[in-house]
């Protein structure tokens, strides 16, 4: 037997350190080649680290939430003789390539970007009360005895966690039959079958049952990145300006475009039309399509519109970027927005798709409320917030009539954007949206 030390690999692009966001194995587990060992998060994405060898896990190099430098020890695996370099030789060499204990380039190339997988696990745990009674009547002691990861989450792969969400099963209630107590797909199916057959609490009992559960959820991975970015952004003195927009005409136009071209060009939502309005408005107000390096004291204005599209995922808020929005038709923008949102939610967005935006649009859709205060996506200087669309009584030409109305709640970096210019910019957007023919002329 020999011990194979896997060191934190170089993920490229000047990355010097990563955050450990999830372990998929525990000491004593048997692992196979290419089996996922851990998830680590860079500045832009989470990467799944596979095992380059077959063996048994001896020790983990760090706890979830720790920041590891490239070349730091990640994990130790006991292998058959010849399968790994001796520990003494690895530690003496300090090499970060194969024969020094790190992942091979071939293994690293198979690592799958998966933004927010660890935080998806947090979302699973967030709804699992510590003393809850399962539908099948399992005891509290059995729940407490189930194997969990150091971050407090049950052992399960991302695919199993997704399966559990589809079945509406809380993983804390399931006993795993896999290695080290890992929960498998068949465990979920067996639990679901037991739960459907077992008697549960009556509706009245469940409604008034006392609860004493608590759940401490570590702020790690993408959620920690979001917290850090929000803290950085809130150093900025925000100026928020809210204006209502009559979207009756643009909604009528959108319906006609979808009826006529939807089958061949795809469905249009309001978002790509708003994006087209932003593209046109920043030509008149180029200071809005900019990034502010406050350390250097330089504002860089861009001709290209790289639009950040704020997207809610199971792991948290992400902002994939639609590059060169000025070169996209509304239908091309619609297709790209859908593709980027799906990639972000599936954890498959590429690193270059998650940075470099020059202005951001954020929308809560039907939950958008009347007014919101969007937080600027630092180092940008402007963000456009879309609120809920509603039918309201409005006075036009002295008569009360129903109109589709929607508020735009937009925020600006008041250090470099004057309030008057911000208001003029939003009024320009309003004019384009209320007279939608202007979106299609230069």
GROMACS .gro file of C-alpha atoms in nm:
model
  442
    1UNK     CA    1   0.000   0.000   0.000
    2UNK     CA    2   0.106   0.359  -0.058
    3UNK     CA    3  -0.048   0.701   0.007
    4UNK     CA    4  -0.143   0.931  -0.279
    5UNK     CA    5  -0.163   1.301  -0.190
    6UNK     CA    6  -0.392   1.505  -0.413
    7UNK     CA    7  -0.303   1.872  -0.408
    8UNK     CA    8  -0.520   2.163  -0.510
    9UNK     CA    9  -0.472   2.186  -0.889
   10UNK     CA   10  -0.399   2.500  -1.086
   11UNK     CA   11  -0.732   2.593  -1.244
   12UNK     CA   12  -0.569   2.849  -1.473
   13UNK     CA   13  -0.633   3.216  -1.551
   14UNK     CA   14  -0.422   3.344  -1.261
   15UNK     CA   15  -0.630   3.172  -0.991
   16UNK     CA   16  -0.416   3.152  -0.676
   17UNK     CA   17  -0.674   3.022  -0.427
   18UNK     CA   18  -1.017   2.861  -0.413
   19UNK     CA   19  -1.285   2.800  -0.152
   20UNK     CA   20  -1.375   2.445  -0.056
   21UNK     CA   21  -1.755   2.431  -0.074
   22UNK     CA   22  -1.840   2.059  -0.051
   23UNK     CA   23  -1.692   1.717   0.016
   24UNK     CA   24  -1.840   1.417  -0.167
   25UNK     CA   25  -1.633   1.162   0.030
   26UNK     CA   26  -1.534   1.099   0.391
   27UNK     CA   27  -1.238   0.918   0.556
   28UNK     CA   28  -1.280   0.545   0.510
   29UNK     CA   29  -1.474   0.571   0.182
   30UNK     CA   30  -1.359   0.365  -0.114
   31UNK     CA   31  -1.320   0.577  -0.427
   32UNK     CA   32  -1.283   0.493  -0.794
   33UNK     CA   33  -1.104   0.680  -1.069
   34UNK     CA   34  -1.295   0.990  -1.183
   35UNK     CA   35  -1.530   0.973  -0.881
   36UNK     CA   36  -1.611   1.327  -0.757
   37UNK     CA   37  -1.416   1.412  -0.442
   38UNK     CA   38  -1.496   1.775  -0.371
   39UNK     CA   39  -1.637   2.099  -0.510
   40UNK     CA   40  -1.418   2.408  -0.503
   41UNK     CA   41  -1.523   2.760  -0.598
   42UNK     CA   42  -1.317   3.011  -0.790
   43UNK     CA   43  -1.414   3.374  -0.838
   44UNK     CA   44  -1.659   3.281  -1.113
   45UNK     CA   45  -1.754   2.914  -1.095
   46UNK     CA   46  -1.761   2.596  -0.891
   47UNK     CA   47  -1.549   2.308  -1.021
   48UNK     CA   48  -1.595   1.942  -0.932
   49UNK     CA   49  -1.259   1.776  -0.852
   50UNK     CA   50  -1.241   1.406  -0.957
   51UNK     CA   51  -1.015   1.136  -0.818
   52UNK     CA   52  -0.723   1.035  -1.042
   53UNK     CA   53  -0.675   0.704  -0.853
   54UNK     CA   54  -0.857   0.408  -0.699
   55UNK     CA   55  -0.825   0.364  -0.324
   56UNK     CA   56  -0.951   0.447   0.026
   57UNK     CA   57  -0.978   0.798   0.167
   58UNK     CA   58  -0.741   0.844   0.459
   59UNK     CA   59  -0.778   1.213   0.543
   60UNK     CA   60  -0.938   1.533   0.417
   61UNK     CA   61  -0.717   1.837   0.382
   62UNK     CA   62  -0.959   2.104   0.505
   63UNK     CA   63  -1.310   2.173   0.628
   64UNK     CA   64  -1.586   2.308   0.407
   65UNK     CA   65  -1.565   2.686   0.385
   66UNK     CA   66  -1.184   2.702   0.406
   67UNK     CA   67  -0.981   2.884   0.141
   68UNK     CA   68  -0.703   2.673  -0.012
   69UNK     CA   69  -0.404   2.796  -0.207
   70UNK     CA   70  -0.313   2.623  -0.533
   71UNK     CA   71  -0.075   2.339  -0.440
   72UNK     CA   72  -0.217   2.293  -0.089
   73UNK     CA   73  -0.303   1.939   0.020
   74UNK     CA   74  -0.662   1.852  -0.066
   75UNK     CA   75  -0.696   1.485   0.028
   76UNK     CA   76  -0.496   1.169   0.102
   77UNK     CA   77  -0.593   0.838  -0.057
   78UNK     CA   78  -0.445   0.498   0.022
   79UNK     CA   79  -0.377   0.304  -0.298
   80UNK     CA   80  -0.236  -0.029  -0.402
   81UNK     CA   81   0.144  -0.035  -0.435
   82UNK     CA   82   0.252   0.158  -0.742
   83UNK     CA   83  -0.070   0.347  -0.782
   84UNK     CA   84   0.057   0.657  -0.604
   85UNK     CA   85   0.390   0.816  -0.524
   86UNK     CA   86   0.513   0.769  -0.164
   87UNK     CA   87   0.410   1.044   0.073
   88UNK     CA   88   0.766   1.137   0.162
   89UNK     CA   89   0.859   1.180  -0.202
   90UNK     CA   90   0.550   1.389  -0.272
   91UNK     CA   91   0.604   1.616   0.025
   92UNK     CA   92   0.974   1.654  -0.053
   93UNK     CA   93   0.917   1.739  -0.418
   94UNK     CA   94   0.633   1.981  -0.352
   95UNK     CA   95   0.529   1.925  -0.712
   96UNK     CA   96   0.181   2.021  -0.820
   97UNK     CA   97   0.169   1.789  -1.122
   98UNK     CA   98   0.130   1.407  -1.145
   99UNK     CA   99   0.402   1.216  -0.957
  100UNK     CA  100   0.374   1.501  -0.707
  101UNK     CA  101   0.024   1.402  -0.601
  102UNK     CA  102  -0.190   1.663  -0.774
  103UNK     CA  103  -0.457   1.590  -1.031
  104UNK     CA  104  -0.340   1.504  -1.377
  105UNK     CA  105  -0.423   1.750  -1.652
  106UNK     CA  106  -0.642   1.481  -1.812
  107UNK     CA  107  -0.839   1.436  -1.490
  108UNK     CA  108  -0.872   1.810  -1.443
  109UNK     CA  109  -1.003   1.846  -1.797
  110UNK     CA  110  -1.288   1.615  -1.698
  111UNK     CA  111  -1.382   1.832  -1.400
  112UNK     CA  112  -1.732   1.969  -1.462
  113UNK     CA  113  -1.813   2.337  -1.388
  114UNK     CA  114  -2.113   2.334  -1.157
  115UNK     CA  115  -2.187   2.675  -1.010
  116UNK     CA  116  -2.360   2.659  -0.677
  117UNK     CA  117  -2.385   2.280  -0.631
  118UNK     CA  118  -2.284   2.313  -0.269
  119UNK     CA  119  -2.538   2.588  -0.210
  120UNK     CA  120  -2.806   2.373  -0.371
  121UNK     CA  121  -2.729   2.129  -0.092
  122UNK     CA  122  -2.777   2.413   0.156
  123UNK     CA  123  -3.117   2.479   0.006
  124UNK     CA  124  -3.205   2.111   0.061
  125UNK     CA  125  -3.104   2.134   0.425
  126UNK     CA  126  -3.274   2.466   0.489
  127UNK     CA  127  -3.621   2.313   0.499
  128UNK     CA  128  -3.535   2.011   0.714
  129UNK     CA  129  -3.628   2.067   1.082
  130UNK     CA  130  -3.409   1.882   1.330
  131UNK     CA  131  -3.695   1.722   1.521
  132UNK     CA  132  -3.946   1.680   1.239
  133UNK     CA  133  -4.148   1.358   1.222
  134UNK     CA  134  -4.131   1.191   0.883
  135UNK     CA  135  -4.451   1.074   0.711
  136UNK     CA  136  -4.336   0.721   0.773
  137UNK     CA  137  -4.302   0.790   1.145
  138UNK     CA  138  -3.921   0.748   1.171
  139UNK     CA  139  -3.774   0.846   1.507
  140UNK     CA  140  -3.564   1.153   1.590
  141UNK     CA  141  -3.275   0.934   1.703
  142UNK     CA  142  -3.259   0.764   1.365
  143UNK     CA  143  -3.244   1.105   1.193
  144UNK     CA  144  -2.962   1.221   1.417
  145UNK     CA  145  -2.760   0.906   1.352
  146UNK     CA  146  -2.752   0.939   0.976
  147UNK     CA  147  -2.408   1.019   0.827
  148UNK     CA  148  -2.361   1.384   0.735
  149UNK     CA  149  -2.085   1.588   0.576
  150UNK     CA  150  -1.875   1.829   0.788
  151UNK     CA  151  -2.096   2.114   0.664
  152UNK     CA  152  -2.400   1.946   0.820
  153UNK     CA  153  -2.560   1.816   0.500
  154UNK     CA  154  -2.651   1.453   0.425
  155UNK     CA  155  -2.419   1.262   0.193
  156UNK     CA  156  -2.569   1.267  -0.156
  157UNK     CA  157  -2.467   1.355  -0.509
  158UNK     CA  158  -2.608   1.664  -0.687
  159UNK     CA  159  -2.822   1.436  -0.905
  160UNK     CA  160  -2.974   1.268  -0.598
  161UNK     CA  161  -3.042   1.610  -0.443
  162UNK     CA  162  -3.224   1.717  -0.758
  163UNK     CA  163  -3.423   1.391  -0.748
  164UNK     CA  164  -3.515   1.461  -0.385
  165UNK     CA  165  -3.643   1.808  -0.475
  166UNK     CA  166  -3.858   1.658  -0.750
  167UNK     CA  167  -4.007   1.411  -0.501
  168UNK     CA  168  -4.039   1.680  -0.230
  169UNK     CA  169  -3.832   1.469   0.011
  170UNK     CA  170  -3.611   1.619   0.281
  171UNK     CA  171  -3.277   1.436   0.271
  172UNK     CA  172  -3.233   1.452   0.648
  173UNK     CA  173  -3.517   1.199   0.677
  174UNK     CA  174  -3.366   0.941   0.442
  175UNK     CA  175  -3.129   0.661   0.544
  176UNK     CA  176  -2.860   0.606   0.281
  177UNK     CA  177  -2.754   0.258   0.170
  178UNK     CA  178  -2.450   0.367  -0.031
  179UNK     CA  179  -2.082   0.375   0.076
  180UNK     CA  180  -2.038   0.566   0.401
  181UNK     CA  181  -2.413   0.615   0.430
  182UNK     CA  182  -2.443   0.804   0.100
  183UNK     CA  183  -2.805   0.846  -0.012
  184UNK     CA  184  -2.880   0.682  -0.348
  185UNK     CA  185  -3.168   0.718  -0.594
  186UNK     CA  186  -3.319   0.387  -0.481
  187UNK     CA  187  -3.319   0.513  -0.121
  188UNK     CA  188  -3.536   0.806  -0.227
  189UNK     CA  189  -3.775   0.582  -0.415
  190UNK     CA  190  -3.804   0.344  -0.119
  191UNK     CA  191  -3.864   0.634   0.118
  192UNK     CA  192  -4.133   0.778  -0.109
  193UNK     CA  193  -4.308   0.440  -0.127
  194UNK     CA  194  -4.299   0.400   0.254
  195UNK     CA  195  -4.423   0.754   0.309
  196UNK     CA  196  -4.722   0.708   0.079
  197UNK     CA  197  -4.827   0.392   0.261
  198UNK     CA  198  -4.766   0.506   0.619
  199UNK     CA  199  -5.021   0.700   0.822
  200UNK     CA  200  -4.919   1.054   0.907
  201UNK     CA  201  -5.041   1.328   1.135
  202UNK     CA  202  -5.390   1.453   1.075
  203UNK     CA  203  -5.416   1.791   0.907
  204UNK     CA  204  -5.529   1.952   1.229
  205UNK     CA  205  -5.246   1.792   1.431
  206UNK     CA  206  -4.985   1.900   1.178
  207UNK     CA  207  -5.125   2.254   1.167
  208UNK     CA  208  -5.088   2.309   1.541
  209UNK     CA  209  -4.784   2.092   1.618
  210UNK     CA  210  -4.523   2.270   1.834
  211UNK     CA  211  -4.181   2.306   1.674
  212UNK     CA  212  -3.845   2.347   1.847
  213UNK     CA  213  -3.612   2.293   1.553
  214UNK     CA  214  -3.315   2.511   1.461
  215UNK     CA  215  -3.083   2.486   1.164
  216UNK     CA  216  -2.747   2.660   1.133
  217UNK     CA  217  -2.667   2.705   0.763
  218UNK     CA  218  -2.301   2.794   0.691
  219UNK     CA  219  -2.262   3.094   0.460
  220UNK     CA  220  -2.017   2.939   0.216
  221UNK     CA  221  -1.953   2.906  -0.154
  222UNK     CA  222  -2.169   3.115  -0.385
  223UNK     CA  223  -2.374   3.250  -0.095
  224UNK     CA  224  -2.057   3.387   0.069
  225UNK     CA  225  -1.950   3.539  -0.264
  226UNK     CA  226  -2.288   3.707  -0.293
  227UNK     CA  227  -2.261   3.840   0.063
  228UNK     CA  228  -1.915   3.979  -0.005
  229UNK     CA  229  -2.025   4.140  -0.331
  230UNK     CA  230  -2.331   4.295  -0.167
  231UNK     CA  231  -2.117   4.436   0.113
  232UNK     CA  232  -1.880   4.583  -0.145
  233UNK     CA  233  -2.166   4.722  -0.353
  234UNK     CA  234  -2.333   4.890  -0.056
  235UNK     CA  235  -2.026   5.108  -0.008
  236UNK     CA  236  -2.162   5.285  -0.315
  237UNK     CA  237  -2.399   5.579  -0.251
  238UNK     CA  238  -2.703   5.457  -0.444
  239UNK     CA  239  -2.945   5.695  -0.613
  240UNK     CA  240  -3.270   5.512  -0.692
  241UNK     CA  241  -3.522   5.655  -0.935
  242UNK     CA  242  -3.868   5.503  -0.993
  243UNK     CA  243  -4.089   5.579  -1.291
  244UNK     CA  244  -4.410   5.420  -1.413
  245UNK     CA  245  -4.431   5.314  -1.776
  246UNK     CA  246  -4.742   5.254  -1.984
  247UNK     CA  247  -4.662   4.921  -2.152
  248UNK     CA  248  -5.002   4.876  -2.319
  249UNK     CA  249  -4.870   4.944  -2.669
  250UNK     CA  250  -4.551   4.741  -2.640
  251UNK     CA  251  -4.744   4.447  -2.497
  252UNK     CA  252  -4.987   4.464  -2.789
  253UNK     CA  253  -4.692   4.475  -3.031
  254UNK     CA  254  -4.526   4.183  -2.854
  255UNK     CA  255  -4.843   3.975  -2.883
  256UNK     CA  256  -4.864   4.046  -3.256
  257UNK     CA  257  -4.496   3.961  -3.310
  258UNK     CA  258  -4.537   3.632  -3.126
  259UNK     CA  259  -4.848   3.545  -3.326
  260UNK     CA  260  -4.678   3.618  -3.657
  261UNK     CA  261  -4.318   3.509  -3.597
  262UNK     CA  262  -4.325   3.298  -3.279
  263UNK     CA  263  -4.325   2.962  -3.453
  264UNK     CA  264  -4.013   3.035  -3.657
  265UNK     CA  265  -3.823   3.287  -3.444
  266UNK     CA  266  -3.921   3.191  -3.089
  267UNK     CA  267  -4.127   3.355  -2.816
  268UNK     CA  268  -4.061   3.717  -2.717
  269UNK     CA  269  -4.095   3.834  -2.358
  270UNK     CA  270  -4.074   4.197  -2.254
  271UNK     CA  271  -3.712   4.157  -2.142
  272UNK     CA  272  -3.544   4.153  -2.487
  273UNK     CA  273  -3.749   4.457  -2.588
  274UNK     CA  274  -3.639   4.638  -2.273
  275UNK     CA  275  -3.281   4.537  -2.351
  276UNK     CA  276  -3.320   4.692  -2.698
  277UNK     CA  277  -3.443   5.012  -2.532
  278UNK     CA  278  -3.135   5.012  -2.306
  279UNK     CA  279  -2.906   4.969  -2.609
  280UNK     CA  280  -3.061   5.274  -2.775
  281UNK     CA  281  -3.079   5.486  -2.459
  282UNK     CA  282  -2.712   5.444  -2.366
  283UNK     CA  283  -2.615   5.595  -2.701
  284UNK     CA  284  -2.760   5.921  -2.571
  285UNK     CA  285  -2.635   5.858  -2.216
  286UNK     CA  286  -2.303   5.669  -2.254
  287UNK     CA  287  -2.210   5.736  -1.890
  288UNK     CA  288  -2.468   5.472  -1.788
  289UNK     CA  289  -2.295   5.191  -1.978
  290UNK     CA  290  -1.975   5.207  -1.777
  291UNK     CA  291  -1.757   5.061  -1.505
  292UNK     CA  292  -1.600   5.266  -1.226
  293UNK     CA  293  -1.255   5.176  -1.093
  294UNK     CA  294  -1.283   5.376  -0.774
  295UNK     CA  295  -0.929   5.288  -0.664
  296UNK     CA  296  -0.781   5.433  -0.979
  297UNK     CA  297  -1.047   5.704  -1.000
  298UNK     CA  298  -1.134   5.615  -1.361
  299UNK     CA  299  -1.474   5.564  -1.523
  300UNK     CA  300  -1.457   5.362  -1.845
  301UNK     CA  301  -1.750   5.407  -2.083
  302UNK     CA  302  -1.815   5.128  -2.334
  303UNK     CA  303  -1.955   5.132  -2.683
  304UNK     CA  304  -2.039   4.764  -2.655
  305UNK     CA  305  -2.335   4.681  -2.433
  306UNK     CA  306  -2.249   4.371  -2.229
  307UNK     CA  307  -2.577   4.326  -2.044
  308UNK     CA  308  -2.585   4.145  -1.712
  309UNK     CA  309  -2.910   3.949  -1.674
  310UNK     CA  310  -2.973   3.890  -1.303
  311UNK     CA  311  -3.088   3.528  -1.269
  312UNK     CA  312  -3.216   3.351  -0.959
  313UNK     CA  313  -3.079   2.999  -0.920
  314UNK     CA  314  -3.114   2.735  -0.649
  315UNK     CA  315  -2.770   2.843  -0.525
  316UNK     CA  316  -2.841   3.214  -0.522
  317UNK     CA  317  -2.839   3.515  -0.751
  318UNK     CA  318  -2.609   3.494  -1.052
  319UNK     CA  319  -2.554   3.746  -1.332
  320UNK     CA  320  -2.471   3.582  -1.667
  321UNK     CA  321  -2.372   3.827  -1.938
  322UNK     CA  322  -2.525   3.876  -2.282
  323UNK     CA  323  -2.232   4.016  -2.476
  324UNK     CA  324  -2.269   4.275  -2.750
  325UNK     CA  325  -2.641   4.320  -2.698
  326UNK     CA  326  -2.625   4.602  -2.952
  327UNK     CA  327  -2.567   4.342  -3.226
  328UNK     CA  328  -2.868   4.125  -3.134
  329UNK     CA  329  -3.220   4.147  -3.269
  330UNK     CA  330  -3.496   4.110  -3.007
  331UNK     CA  331  -3.537   3.742  -3.108
  332UNK     CA  332  -3.163   3.675  -3.087
  333UNK     CA  333  -3.155   3.845  -2.746
  334UNK     CA  334  -3.452   3.635  -2.630
  335UNK     CA  335  -3.280   3.311  -2.730
  336UNK     CA  336  -2.953   3.413  -2.565
  337UNK     CA  337  -3.126   3.522  -2.243
  338UNK     CA  338  -3.299   3.183  -2.220
  339UNK     CA  339  -2.974   2.997  -2.291
  340UNK     CA  340  -2.776   3.194  -2.032
  341UNK     CA  341  -3.045   3.157  -1.765
  342UNK     CA  342  -3.072   2.781  -1.820
  343UNK     CA  343  -2.693   2.744  -1.811
  344UNK     CA  344  -2.671   2.941  -1.486
  345UNK     CA  345  -2.949   2.740  -1.319
  346UNK     CA  346  -2.796   2.410  -1.432
  347UNK     CA  347  -2.450   2.515  -1.313
  348UNK     CA  348  -2.307   2.499  -1.666
  349UNK     CA  349  -2.238   2.866  -1.740
  350UNK     CA  350  -1.884   2.920  -1.860
  351UNK     CA  351  -1.652   3.146  -1.661
  352UNK     CA  352  -1.644   3.407  -1.938
  353UNK     CA  353  -2.025   3.419  -1.931
  354UNK     CA  354  -2.030   3.528  -1.567
  355UNK     CA  355  -1.827   3.847  -1.576
  356UNK     CA  356  -1.751   4.163  -1.769
  357UNK     CA  357  -2.099   4.317  -1.779
  358UNK     CA  358  -2.131   4.693  -1.833
  359UNK     CA  359  -2.494   4.743  -1.724
  360UNK     CA  360  -2.741   4.504  -1.557
  361UNK     CA  361  -3.114   4.435  -1.584
  362UNK     CA  362  -3.290   4.268  -1.293
  363UNK     CA  363  -3.650   4.148  -1.278
  364UNK     CA  364  -3.859   3.955  -1.030
  365UNK     CA  365  -4.124   3.890  -1.292
  366UNK     CA  366  -4.474   3.839  -1.153
  367UNK     CA  367  -4.334   3.884  -0.799
  368UNK     CA  368  -4.176   4.217  -0.890
  369UNK     CA  369  -4.389   4.425  -0.654
  370UNK     CA  370  -4.459   4.793  -0.704
  371UNK     CA  371  -4.116   4.936  -0.615
  372UNK     CA  372  -3.775   4.785  -0.544
  373UNK     CA  373  -3.424   4.916  -0.474
  374UNK     CA  374  -3.185   4.725  -0.702
  375UNK     CA  375  -2.828   4.697  -0.577
  376UNK     CA  376  -2.567   4.805  -0.830
  377UNK     CA  377  -2.359   4.523  -0.976
  378UNK     CA  378  -2.021   4.669  -0.882
  379UNK     CA  379  -1.812   4.799  -1.062
  380UNK     CA  380  -2.097   4.899  -1.296
  381UNK     CA  381  -2.269   5.232  -1.236
  382UNK     CA  382  -2.632   5.157  -1.331
  383UNK     CA  383  -2.888   4.879  -1.288
  384UNK     CA  384  -3.241   4.868  -1.433
  385UNK     CA  385  -3.506   4.700  -1.219
  386UNK     CA  386  -3.832   4.570  -1.363
  387UNK     CA  387  -4.138   4.561  -1.137
  388UNK     CA  388  -4.470   4.381  -1.175
  389UNK     CA  389  -4.696   4.463  -1.467
  390UNK     CA  390  -5.056   4.540  -1.368
  391UNK     CA  391  -5.377   4.668  -1.521
  392UNK     CA  392  -5.454   5.007  -1.365
  393UNK     CA  393  -5.718   5.278  -1.423
  394UNK     CA  394  -5.548   5.571  -1.593
  395UNK     CA  395  -5.678   5.905  -1.723
  396UNK     CA  396  -5.613   5.964  -2.091
  397UNK     CA  397  -5.769   6.253  -2.283
  398UNK     CA  398  -5.994   6.324  -1.986
  399UNK     CA  399  -6.136   5.970  -1.971
  400UNK     CA  400  -6.062   5.687  -1.729
  401UNK     CA  401  -5.948   5.374  -1.908
  402UNK     CA  402  -5.761   5.054  -1.820
  403UNK     CA  403  -5.392   5.055  -1.913
  404UNK     CA  404  -5.114   4.803  -1.856
  405UNK     CA  405  -4.863   4.978  -1.630
  406UNK     CA  406  -4.521   4.876  -1.502
  407UNK     CA  407  -4.271   5.055  -1.280
  408UNK     CA  408  -3.899   5.074  -1.353
  409UNK     CA  409  -3.693   5.097  -1.032
  410UNK     CA  410  -3.337   5.182  -1.128
  411UNK     CA  411  -3.028   5.257  -0.919
  412UNK     CA  412  -2.717   5.457  -1.006
  413UNK     CA  413  -2.374   5.519  -0.856
  414UNK     CA  414  -2.425   5.872  -0.728
  415UNK     CA  415  -2.050   5.932  -0.712
  416UNK     CA  416  -2.030   5.949  -1.091
  417UNK     CA  417  -2.394   5.972  -1.209
  418UNK     CA  418  -2.589   6.290  -1.132
  419UNK     CA  419  -2.953   6.249  -1.034
  420UNK     CA  420  -3.073   6.463  -1.324
  421UNK     CA  421  -2.888   6.248  -1.578
  422UNK     CA  422  -3.021   5.931  -1.418
  423UNK     CA  423  -3.377   6.064  -1.441
  424UNK     CA  424  -3.326   6.169  -1.804
  425UNK     CA  425  -3.194   5.823  -1.888
  426UNK     CA  426  -3.498   5.652  -1.735
  427UNK     CA  427  -3.730   5.894  -1.917
  428UNK     CA  428  -3.553   5.798  -2.241
  429UNK     CA  429  -3.627   5.433  -2.165
  430UNK     CA  430  -3.986   5.522  -2.091
  431UNK     CA  431  -4.025   5.705  -2.421
  432UNK     CA  432  -3.889   5.409  -2.618
  433UNK     CA  433  -4.113   5.157  -2.440
  434UNK     CA  434  -4.427   5.369  -2.472
  435UNK     CA  435  -4.366   5.424  -2.844
  436UNK     CA  436  -4.226   5.082  -2.940
  437UNK     CA  437  -4.190   5.161  -3.311
  438UNK     CA  438  -3.882   5.362  -3.209
  439UNK     CA  439  -3.710   5.037  -3.105
  440UNK     CA  440  -3.684   4.933  -3.469
  441UNK     CA  441  -3.550   5.255  -3.624
  442UNK     CA  442  -3.210   5.420  -3.596
   0.00000   0.00000   0.00000
